[in-house]
Tab-separated table of C-alpha atoms in Angstrom:
chain	number	residue	atom	x	y	z
A	26	MET	CA	-38.585	84.080	-125.565
A	27	HIS	CA	-41.879	84.986	-123.876
A	28	VAL	CA	-40.802	89.169	-123.734
A	29	LEU	CA	-39.606	89.179	-127.502
A	30	GLU	CA	-43.443	87.952	-128.639
A	31	ASN	CA	-45.219	90.359	-126.360
A	32	LEU	CA	-43.468	93.244	-127.691
A	33	GLN	CA	-43.485	92.008	-130.947
A	34	ASP	CA	-47.546	92.029	-130.643
A	35	LYS	CA	-47.280	96.016	-129.361
A	36	ILE	CA	-44.612	97.414	-132.052
A	37	HIS	CA	-45.610	95.120	-134.823
A	38	VAL	CA	-42.234	94.134	-135.788
A	39	PRO	CA	-41.210	90.788	-136.996
A	40	LYS	CA	-39.822	88.224	-134.464
A	41	ASP	CA	-36.258	88.151	-135.883
A	42	LEU	CA	-36.087	91.790	-137.209
A	43	LEU	CA	-36.755	91.980	-133.622
A	44	SER	CA	-34.231	90.072	-132.571
A	45	LEU	CA	-31.797	91.652	-134.836
A	46	TYR	CA	-32.604	94.743	-133.299
A	47	MET	CA	-32.471	93.693	-129.963
A	48	SER	CA	-29.030	92.531	-130.165
A	49	ARG	CA	-28.071	96.177	-132.305
A	50	ILE	CA	-29.317	97.895	-129.382
A	51	LEU	CA	-27.000	95.728	-127.292
A	52	MET	CA	-23.628	96.840	-129.286
A	53	ARG	CA	-25.079	100.543	-129.241
A	54	ILE	CA	-25.192	100.043	-125.610
A	55	SER	CA	-21.650	99.277	-125.874
A	56	LEU	CA	-19.963	101.458	-128.257
A	57	GLY	CA	-22.547	104.181	-127.135
A	58	SER	CA	-19.920	104.458	-123.943
A	59	LEU	CA	-17.120	104.367	-125.534
A	60	ASN	CA	-17.262	105.598	-129.715
A	61	VAL	CA	-17.397	109.451	-128.339
A	62	PHE	CA	-14.203	108.861	-126.174
A	63	LEU	CA	-12.441	106.563	-129.040
A	64	PRO	CA	-10.612	109.473	-131.092
A	65	ILE	CA	-9.982	111.327	-127.698
A	66	PHE	CA	-8.379	108.262	-126.276
A	67	PHE	CA	-5.723	107.880	-129.164
A	68	TYR	CA	-5.144	111.309	-129.286
A	69	THR	CA	-4.472	111.851	-125.739
A	70	GLN	CA	-1.915	108.440	-125.833
A	71	TYR	CA	-0.310	109.934	-128.769
A	72	GLU	CA	0.876	113.113	-126.768
A	73	GLN	CA	-1.818	115.217	-128.707
A	74	SER	CA	-1.039	114.306	-132.138
A	75	LEU	CA	-4.171	114.045	-135.183
A	76	SER	CA	-1.725	112.585	-137.457
A	77	MET	CA	-1.828	109.722	-135.318
A	78	VAL	CA	-5.590	109.252	-134.873
A	79	ILE	CA	-6.125	109.297	-138.432
A	80	LEU	CA	-3.568	106.794	-139.461
A	81	ILE	CA	-4.923	104.405	-137.315
A	82	PHE	CA	-8.897	105.021	-138.357
A	83	ALA	CA	-7.488	105.162	-142.406
A	84	THR	CA	-6.013	102.187	-141.202
A	85	MET	CA	-9.081	100.814	-139.635
A	86	TYR	CA	-11.131	101.984	-142.900
A	87	MET	CA	-9.176	100.993	-145.725
A	88	LEU	CA	-8.836	97.110	-144.233
A	89	HIS	CA	-12.656	96.745	-143.979
A	90	MET	CA	-12.977	97.732	-147.739
A	91	LEU	CA	-10.200	94.953	-148.846
A	92	PHE	CA	-11.728	92.562	-146.872
A	93	THR	CA	-15.142	93.740	-147.400
A	94	PRO	CA	-15.542	91.343	-150.852
A	95	ILE	CA	-14.063	88.394	-148.931
A	96	ALA	CA	-16.092	88.380	-146.021
A	97	SER	CA	-19.696	88.886	-148.585
A	98	LYS	CA	-18.319	85.614	-150.351
A	99	LEU	CA	-18.716	83.724	-146.739
A	100	LEU	CA	-22.407	84.634	-146.650
A	101	SER	CA	-23.168	81.232	-148.836
A	102	VAL	CA	-21.352	79.246	-146.764
A	103	PHE	CA	-21.843	80.081	-143.141
A	104	GLY	CA	-24.827	82.193	-143.670
A	105	VAL	CA	-26.081	85.820	-141.948
A	106	LYS	CA	-26.175	84.357	-137.869
A	107	PRO	CA	-22.566	82.904	-137.868
A	108	MET	CA	-21.244	85.826	-139.514
A	109	LEU	CA	-22.501	88.474	-137.555
A	110	GLY	CA	-21.773	86.504	-134.079
A	111	ALA	CA	-18.710	85.895	-135.515
A	112	GLY	CA	-18.216	90.063	-136.726
A	113	MET	CA	-19.757	90.677	-132.899
A	114	LEU	CA	-16.659	88.707	-130.928
A	115	PHE	CA	-14.046	90.762	-133.315
A	116	ALA	CA	-15.569	93.688	-131.681
A	117	VAL	CA	-14.846	92.026	-128.375
A	118	PHE	CA	-11.464	91.484	-129.341
A	119	ALA	CA	-10.714	95.062	-130.772
A	120	ILE	CA	-12.144	96.939	-127.875
A	121	TRP	CA	-10.228	94.295	-125.258
A	122	SER	CA	-6.558	95.257	-127.621
A	123	LEU	CA	-6.568	98.507	-126.346
A	124	THR	CA	-6.625	97.538	-122.397
A	125	PHE	CA	-3.044	97.110	-123.566
A	126	ALA	CA	-2.286	100.737	-124.804
A	127	GLU	CA	-0.508	101.905	-121.492
A	128	THR	CA	2.191	98.830	-121.677
A	129	TYR	CA	2.038	98.397	-125.710
A	130	LEU	CA	0.573	100.761	-127.249
A	131	ALA	CA	1.728	100.267	-130.785
A	132	LEU	CA	0.749	96.950	-130.905
A	133	SER	CA	-2.433	98.122	-129.042
A	134	ALA	CA	-3.630	100.602	-132.151
A	135	VAL	CA	-2.761	97.682	-134.576
A	136	GLY	CA	-4.755	95.507	-132.687
A	137	PHE	CA	-7.992	97.640	-132.943
A	138	ALA	CA	-7.667	99.352	-135.965
A	139	VAL	CA	-7.121	94.988	-137.766
A	140	PHE	CA	-10.012	93.429	-135.139
A	141	SER	CA	-12.265	96.378	-135.961
A	142	ALA	CA	-11.763	96.114	-139.406
A	143	ILE	CA	-12.640	92.165	-139.631
A	144	TYR	CA	-15.769	92.872	-137.315
A	145	ARG	CA	-17.256	95.435	-139.831
A	146	ALA	CA	-16.669	93.479	-142.716
A	147	LEU	CA	-18.238	90.105	-141.178
A	148	TYR	CA	-20.585	92.073	-139.349
A	149	TRP	CA	-21.950	95.164	-141.759
A	150	VAL	CA	-23.307	92.954	-144.881
A	151	PRO	CA	-24.848	90.143	-143.039
A	152	TYR	CA	-26.851	93.019	-141.190
A	153	HIS	CA	-28.010	95.422	-143.835
A	154	VAL	CA	-28.641	92.174	-146.413
A	155	ASP	CA	-30.992	90.564	-142.736
A	156	PHE	CA	-32.528	94.230	-142.075
A	157	ALA	CA	-33.445	94.702	-145.219
A	158	ARG	CA	-35.402	91.422	-146.092
A	159	LEU	CA	-37.002	91.837	-142.919
A	160	LEU	CA	-38.326	95.404	-143.472
A	161	ASP	CA	-41.883	96.203	-143.943
A	162	ASN	CA	-42.020	97.852	-147.757
A	163	ALA	CA	-44.922	99.916	-146.900
A	164	HIS	CA	-43.454	101.102	-143.878
A	165	ARG	CA	-40.075	101.221	-143.535
A	166	GLY	CA	-39.755	105.097	-142.818
A	167	SER	CA	-42.146	104.236	-140.004
A	168	GLN	CA	-40.580	100.974	-138.633
A	169	LEU	CA	-36.699	102.642	-138.981
A	170	ALA	CA	-37.950	105.286	-136.593
A	171	LEU	CA	-39.819	102.845	-134.328
A	172	LEU	CA	-36.612	100.842	-133.919
A	173	ARG	CA	-34.361	103.758	-133.670
A	174	ASN	CA	-35.974	105.560	-131.019
A	175	ILE	CA	-36.214	102.202	-128.971
A	176	ALA	CA	-33.040	101.967	-128.973
A	177	GLY	CA	-31.976	106.009	-128.578
A	178	ILE	CA	-34.475	105.770	-125.216
A	179	LEU	CA	-31.827	102.673	-124.002
A	180	VAL	CA	-29.141	104.175	-125.626
A	181	VAL	CA	-29.187	107.919	-124.517
A	182	LEU	CA	-27.106	107.715	-121.256
A	183	THR	CA	-24.529	106.021	-122.455
A	184	PRO	CA	-21.945	108.684	-123.055
A	185	ILE	CA	-22.474	109.829	-119.541
A	186	VAL	CA	-21.638	106.621	-118.770
A	187	GLY	CA	-18.628	106.669	-120.551
A	188	GLY	CA	-17.534	109.965	-119.250
A	189	ILE	CA	-17.947	109.132	-115.633
A	190	LEU	CA	-16.069	105.697	-115.915
A	191	ILE	CA	-13.075	107.000	-117.776
A	192	THR	CA	-13.184	110.315	-115.126
A	193	SER	CA	-13.713	108.273	-112.001
A	194	MET	CA	-11.674	104.905	-112.433
A	195	GLY	CA	-9.925	105.074	-116.127
A	196	PHE	CA	-10.206	103.704	-119.491
A	197	SER	CA	-9.830	100.515	-118.753
A	198	ALA	CA	-12.927	100.721	-116.854
A	199	VAL	CA	-14.896	101.569	-119.772
A	200	PHE	CA	-13.036	99.033	-121.625
A	201	ILE	CA	-14.239	96.431	-119.808
A	202	TYR	CA	-17.847	97.375	-119.353
A	203	ALA	CA	-18.088	97.332	-123.709
A	204	CYS	CA	-16.970	94.301	-123.912
A	205	VAL	CA	-19.255	92.475	-121.359
A	206	ILE	CA	-22.533	94.203	-122.714
A	207	MET	CA	-20.957	93.254	-126.533
A	208	ILE	CA	-21.168	89.735	-125.083
A	209	LEU	CA	-24.386	89.555	-124.108
A	210	ALA	CA	-25.086	91.380	-127.760
A	211	LEU	CA	-24.708	87.875	-128.976
A	212	LEU	CA	-27.889	86.186	-126.671
A	213	PRO	CA	-30.672	87.830	-129.223
A	214	LEU	CA	-28.979	86.664	-131.920
A	215	ALA	CA	-30.185	82.982	-130.796
A	216	TYR	CA	-34.067	83.474	-131.729
A	217	THR	CA	-33.296	84.584	-135.411
A	218	ASN	CA	-33.150	82.449	-138.172
A	219	ASN	CA	-30.359	81.753	-140.405
A	220	ALA	CA	-30.417	83.045	-143.949
A	221	TYR	CA	-28.377	82.065	-147.160
A	222	GLU	CA	-26.961	84.586	-150.010
A	223	LYS	CA	-24.821	83.610	-152.490
A	224	PHE	CA	-22.432	87.007	-153.631
A	225	SER	CA	-21.763	86.620	-156.883
A	226	TRP	CA	-19.208	88.403	-158.001
A	227	ASP	CA	-15.320	87.901	-157.346
A	228	TYR	CA	-12.565	89.626	-155.746
A	229	ILE	CA	-11.671	92.025	-158.245
A	230	ASP	CA	-15.279	92.162	-160.192
A	231	THR	CA	-16.648	93.835	-156.831
A	232	PHE	CA	-14.576	96.758	-157.531
A	233	THR	CA	-15.253	96.847	-160.927
A	234	HIS	CA	-18.727	97.160	-160.416
A	235	LEU	CA	-18.207	99.849	-157.534
A	236	PHE	CA	-16.145	101.993	-159.734
A	237	LYS	CA	-19.189	101.199	-162.895
A	238	LYS	CA	-20.197	104.729	-164.000
A	239	ALA	CA	-23.684	103.190	-163.773
A	240	ASN	CA	-23.079	102.647	-160.500
A	241	ARG	CA	-21.922	106.283	-159.928
A	242	SER	CA	-24.827	107.805	-158.277
A	243	ILE	CA	-24.566	104.957	-155.482
A	244	LEU	CA	-20.922	105.706	-155.059
A	245	MET	CA	-20.731	109.778	-154.867
A	246	ALA	CA	-24.069	109.473	-152.332
A	247	HIS	CA	-22.166	106.431	-149.834
A	248	ALA	CA	-19.292	108.371	-150.333
A	249	ALA	CA	-20.501	111.808	-148.938
A	250	ASN	CA	-22.741	109.504	-146.068
A	251	GLY	CA	-19.084	108.018	-144.581
A	252	ALA	CA	-17.360	111.502	-145.199
A	253	GLN	CA	-19.726	113.033	-143.178
A	254	GLY	CA	-20.069	110.462	-140.770
A	255	MET	CA	-15.745	110.809	-140.219
A	256	ALA	CA	-16.814	114.678	-138.703
A	257	VAL	CA	-18.980	113.660	-136.591
A	258	MET	CA	-17.464	110.387	-135.157
A	259	ILE	CA	-13.625	111.815	-135.250
A	260	PHE	CA	-13.115	115.282	-135.605
A	261	TRP	CA	-16.591	117.045	-133.900
A	262	PRO	CA	-15.790	114.809	-130.432
A	263	LEU	CA	-12.449	115.929	-130.207
A	264	TYR	CA	-13.424	120.175	-130.671
A	265	VAL	CA	-15.671	119.632	-128.266
A	266	PHE	CA	-13.209	118.236	-125.896
A	267	LEU	CA	-10.628	120.845	-126.876
A	268	LEU	CA	-13.367	123.245	-126.083
A	269	LEU	CA	-14.744	121.299	-122.668
A	270	ASP	CA	-11.151	121.700	-121.208
A	271	GLU	CA	-11.019	117.948	-121.909
A	272	ARG	CA	-13.649	117.113	-119.440
A	273	TYR	CA	-14.617	113.288	-120.293
A	274	THR	CA	-17.824	114.031	-118.097
A	275	ALA	CA	-18.607	117.290	-119.769
A	276	VAL	CA	-18.439	115.666	-123.191
A	277	GLY	CA	-20.524	113.186	-122.586
A	278	ILE	CA	-23.219	115.185	-121.069
A	279	ILE	CA	-23.372	117.119	-124.128
A	280	ALA	CA	-23.520	113.897	-126.248
A	281	SER	CA	-26.459	112.840	-124.158
A	282	LEU	CA	-28.341	115.538	-124.229
A	283	THR	CA	-28.029	115.707	-127.807
A	284	LEU	CA	-29.697	112.327	-128.066
A	285	ILE	CA	-32.387	113.101	-126.062
A	286	ALA	CA	-33.353	115.862	-128.601
A	287	VAL	CA	-32.855	113.403	-131.285
A	288	LEU	CA	-35.452	111.222	-129.881
A	289	VAL	CA	-37.917	113.899	-130.657
A	290	LEU	CA	-36.671	114.529	-133.978
A	291	ARG	CA	-36.890	111.522	-134.464
A	292	TYR	CA	-40.444	110.792	-133.744
A	293	ILE	CA	-41.456	113.741	-135.297
A	294	ILE	CA	-39.570	112.915	-138.820
A	295	GLY	CA	-40.601	109.653	-139.001
A	296	LYS	CA	-44.576	110.276	-139.377
A	297	LEU	CA	-43.309	112.400	-142.050
A	298	PHE	CA	-41.320	109.809	-143.745
A	299	ASP	CA	-44.375	108.043	-144.780
A	300	SER	CA	-46.964	111.108	-146.053
A	301	TRP	CA	-43.820	112.937	-147.659
A	302	SER	CA	-41.690	111.899	-150.397
A	303	GLY	CA	-38.290	110.420	-149.937
A	304	GLU	CA	-36.652	112.997	-152.230
A	305	ARG	CA	-38.410	115.893	-150.233
A	306	MET	CA	-37.234	114.608	-146.786
A	307	LEU	CA	-34.031	113.780	-148.259
A	308	LEU	CA	-33.557	117.321	-149.476
A	309	VAL	CA	-34.397	119.126	-146.331
A	310	GLY	CA	-32.214	116.610	-144.118
A	311	VAL	CA	-29.183	117.532	-146.296
A	312	LEU	CA	-30.070	121.623	-146.070
A	313	PHE	CA	-30.218	121.484	-142.313
A	314	SER	CA	-27.372	118.961	-141.879
A	315	ALA	CA	-24.966	120.890	-144.633
A	316	THR	CA	-26.023	124.535	-142.544
A	317	GLY	CA	-25.345	122.777	-139.216
A	318	TRP	CA	-21.806	121.704	-140.087
A	319	VAL	CA	-20.942	125.908	-140.814
A	320	LEU	CA	-23.128	126.750	-137.736
A	321	LYS	CA	-20.587	124.216	-135.665
A	322	VAL	CA	-17.440	126.473	-137.090
A	323	PHE	CA	-18.259	129.269	-134.859
A	324	VAL	CA	-19.476	127.771	-131.570
A	325	ASN	CA	-17.095	128.144	-128.082
A	326	THR	CA	-19.543	127.854	-125.528
A	327	PRO	CA	-21.315	124.394	-123.748
A	328	LEU	CA	-24.357	126.143	-124.728
A	329	GLN	CA	-23.657	127.052	-128.437
A	330	ILE	CA	-22.294	123.267	-128.724
A	331	PHE	CA	-25.273	121.541	-127.916
A	332	VAL	CA	-27.770	124.121	-129.636
A	333	ALA	CA	-25.329	123.427	-132.826
A	334	ASP	CA	-25.440	119.895	-132.330
A	335	THR	CA	-28.834	119.820	-132.006
A	336	TYR	CA	-29.788	122.155	-135.204
A	337	HIS	CA	-27.268	119.805	-137.283
A	338	GLN	CA	-29.130	116.252	-135.760
A	339	PHE	CA	-32.307	117.922	-136.947
A	340	GLY	CA	-30.800	117.914	-140.241
A	341	ARG	CA	-28.854	114.885	-139.982
A	342	THR	CA	-31.152	112.374	-138.231
A	343	ALA	CA	-33.795	113.883	-141.543
A	344	ASN	CA	-30.895	112.710	-143.716
A	345	THR	CA	-29.848	109.478	-142.173
A	346	LEU	CA	-33.559	108.210	-141.799
A	347	THR	CA	-34.393	109.110	-145.126
A	348	PHE	CA	-30.999	108.058	-146.016
A	349	ASP	CA	-31.824	104.504	-144.822
A	350	ALA	CA	-34.741	103.852	-145.943
A	351	THR	CA	-34.483	104.595	-149.560
A	352	THR	CA	-30.834	102.043	-149.778
A	353	TYR	CA	-33.380	99.556	-147.919
A	354	GLU	CA	-35.648	99.874	-150.628
A	355	GLN	CA	-32.969	99.691	-153.077
A	356	SER	CA	-31.212	96.546	-151.599
A	357	ALA	CA	-35.007	95.002	-151.820
A	358	ASP	CA	-35.133	96.200	-155.384
A	359	ALA	CA	-31.976	95.070	-156.197
A	360	GLY	CA	-33.767	91.363	-155.762
A	361	ARG	CA	-31.124	88.352	-155.994
A	362	TYR	CA	-27.662	90.902	-155.465
A	363	VAL	CA	-29.069	92.100	-152.340
A	364	ASP	CA	-25.844	90.932	-150.989
A	365	GLU	CA	-23.642	92.945	-153.836
A	366	TYR	CA	-25.714	96.135	-153.535
A	367	THR	CA	-24.752	96.122	-149.749
A	368	ALA	CA	-20.931	95.326	-150.351
A	369	ILE	CA	-20.152	98.334	-152.624
A	370	LYS	CA	-21.974	100.121	-150.498
A	371	GLU	CA	-20.017	99.444	-147.140
A	372	MET	CA	-16.723	100.027	-149.545
A	373	ALA	CA	-18.305	103.140	-150.764
A	374	LEU	CA	-18.912	104.267	-147.225
A	375	ASN	CA	-14.937	104.068	-146.795
A	376	ILE	CA	-13.494	105.806	-149.813
A	377	GLY	CA	-15.851	108.592	-148.519
A	378	ARG	CA	-14.041	107.875	-144.818
A	379	LEU	CA	-11.189	107.899	-146.745
A	380	ILE	CA	-10.494	110.861	-148.843
A	381	MET	CA	-12.098	112.931	-145.822
A	382	LEU	CA	-9.539	111.727	-143.496
A	383	GLY	CA	-6.821	112.372	-145.900
A	384	LEU	CA	-8.251	116.053	-146.629
A	385	VAL	CA	-8.186	116.908	-143.016
A	386	TYR	CA	-4.515	115.060	-142.922
A	387	VAL	CA	-3.085	117.478	-145.209
A	388	LEU	CA	-5.314	120.937	-144.099
A	389	ALA	CA	-5.619	120.484	-140.612
A	390	ALA	CA	-2.164	122.167	-139.924
A	391	THR	CA	-3.258	125.175	-142.154
A	392	PHE	CA	-6.536	125.947	-140.942
A	393	GLY	CA	-6.806	123.714	-138.424
A	394	ILE	CA	-9.692	120.641	-136.923
A	395	LYS	CA	-12.762	122.833	-138.472
A	396	ILE	CA	-11.895	122.092	-141.491
A	397	ALA	CA	-13.513	118.519	-140.967
A	398	PHE	CA	-17.112	121.083	-140.534
A	399	ILE	CA	-16.424	122.951	-143.801
A	400	LEU	CA	-15.870	119.949	-145.849
A	401	ALA	CA	-18.253	117.903	-144.508
A	402	ALA	CA	-20.707	120.461	-145.385
A	403	ILE	CA	-19.331	120.485	-149.008
A	404	VAL	CA	-19.785	116.437	-149.362
A	405	THR	CA	-23.528	116.337	-147.448
A	406	LEU	CA	-24.517	117.836	-150.615
A	407	PHE	CA	-23.762	115.095	-152.378
A	408	MET	CA	-26.066	112.726	-150.592
A	409	ILE	CA	-29.183	114.227	-153.121
A	410	VAL	CA	-27.667	112.399	-155.412
A	411	LEU	CA	-29.432	108.598	-154.043
A	412	ASN	CA	-32.573	108.937	-155.466
A	413	LYS	CA	-35.329	106.357	-155.723
A	414	SER	CA	-34.283	105.335	-159.445
A	415	THR	CA	-30.913	104.453	-158.527
A	416	LYS	CA	-30.302	100.653	-159.314
A	417	LEU	CA	-27.496	98.409	-159.394
A	418	ALA	CA	-25.423	97.851	-162.626
């Protein structure tokens, strides 16, 4: 507790926000050693079947979308803190289920998809609701940049750790490591206060509001963000893995070097955010991110991978920081509808993810995995439709 108070005084962040984010940092250390390798794991387990990788992740995101309205209703019953803790335990179950892949591959994949969906449904709406509540309205950009830079410093080597563990001891070692750190991430939640939110819509109403004409810009922007995320999380790591002759440690090193570059970029962008308009920053970020995806189509060497990814991450960092700050501002502006806004945002993200996965599933056989980068470049442009005048209807 004393350490938290000292750190809080130095960086001028509320204690509850700092505790929440310290828990998130530990989660990022856990998942950072694993996430870049997850699509590779399923790809190799299913004998280089891209279709199976897409099917597993599509199942997870579909279930996440369907579970979100149900989980959101629980906010008024249990509050934020118990739901965050329960979500993190299901994340442990999801990761642990992968340790049985050698013997029960299909059951392991199903367990991962189902437990991951429950974790996401229980965790993300409460997390974003609490985060939006605790952020300082006047300094969202700088607070987000500061907190993410602290996290970035601590997680920058996690892909290398994951690559070394996999190379030296196999995937089970990184799964166990990730589970242990995830359990430790529960501890900072003890220093947060519980908060309750009443979710006003029933199950069908939630989908009705998601597809309302008045909410179309929210749907388009977040669906585009979700679609782009699939290229980042699934198809780019797979492409890099194949390009680097299936060397896990090399994949981890490239990922960590990119994270170091992102740290510097995020500091610069965080400073610019509070002096530039959100619309201007979002436009710059979208343009760099979109052209970065196009650049990735032409990479063939490790140096080109690093340069292209760093260029793209400059845009994506500006894009994501501005997009998230605007999103949290809209969540705060939504007043008593903050959890409803967050729920439809999460569902819109999953719609974008599912569309991207479906398109790549259909097109990859003809155009190869690089088609994901072209699609990501196109959908990134739709993120511009999210602006500060957007309100929840």
